[in-house]
Amino acid sequence: MSDATHVASGKVREIYALDDERLLLVASDRISTFDVVLPTDIPDKGRVLTGLSAFWFARTREIVPNHLLELRDDGRSMECRRLEMLPIECVVRGYITGSGWKDYQATGEVCGHRLPAGLVESEQLPEPIFTPATKAHTGHDENITREQAAALVGEERFAEAERISLALYRHGSEWAAARGIVLADTKFELGLDPAGRLVLGDEALTPDSSRFWPADSYEPGRGQPSFDKQFVRDYCETRGWDKTAPGPELPDDVVDGTRARYVEAFERLTDIAFDDYLADPEVVVR
Ligand SMILES: Nc1ncnc2c1ncn2[C@@H]1O[C@H](COP(=O)(O)OP(=O)(O)O)[C@@H](O)[C@H]1O
Ligand SMILES: [Mg+2]
């Protein structure tokens, strides 16, 4: 890639600078679970993430402008506008699970939102809530209150990020619900363009940034099987892994099962055959 300078490696993406204004984000096939990148790749996972993100970017421009400039033919690389990312993760929760469930059990609140008493695990919330988190450079992100988040980005920007994130969640959850998928919660990353406008960056409404649950087996009162990473998580549990690096190698059946679920998520959410995407990535933005 002679036209690009490598600038960073994330857990999943390689980031290259094309020039002062543009980045190339290349989604690898790496998979992380419990925040540890595993030694085994899931073939095409990066293409699923890039294709789904581009699909949503094309459909949410009315809600917020986004960083996508061009999808490359390999299906895993996108040229993006370089943004100054906000120092918070914009998390929206429609259901009480994960760290939200832990916080609620301890305090009755999530990120300063007081919730009704007596919620059970995985229950739908009366309204989706905006629950920002810090961007941890190492380790786990930490939930913060709206006051803490507003102190980091400013009151006005905080209010705008909340409004945009809730609107994106509503759009995604309605779309997914019509296709038999519960969007339990999701994370967006917003940044500022040179004019100071908020722009949606990173990936959006993918299995890596969201909890998708199959609607037909959804049942409040217990943890839900994850649509995509469940094979990997179950396998890691049976290995008695302590969830610190390095993670275990994955056997072929776990790799195949996981790849199939990522592809199924792509196809169910986009109504597009994954093979059609591989043949011509532009199908997701038409
Ligand atoms: N348009 C953009 N401008 C600048 N940085 C971006 C943009 N879009 C995404 N990023 C950053 O690129 C990185 C994406 O790589 P990824 O592997 O997902 O990282 P992580 O391990 O932090 O999730 C993230 O740090 C994200 O904040
Ligand atoms: Mg990321």
XYZ file of C-alpha atoms and ligand atoms in Angstrom, residues 10-13 89 187 189 202-203 208-209, ligand 2:
12
model
C -6.504 -1.234 17.108
C -7.762 -4.526 18.471
C -9.489 -5.170 15.138
C -8.478 -2.419 12.675
C -17.833 6.144 23.868
C -21.700 1.883 20.980
C -17.911 6.898 18.217
C -15.469 4.230 13.459
C -17.849 1.290 12.873
C -18.541 -6.039 17.455
C -20.014 -2.731 18.603
Mg -13.163 -0.582 17.754
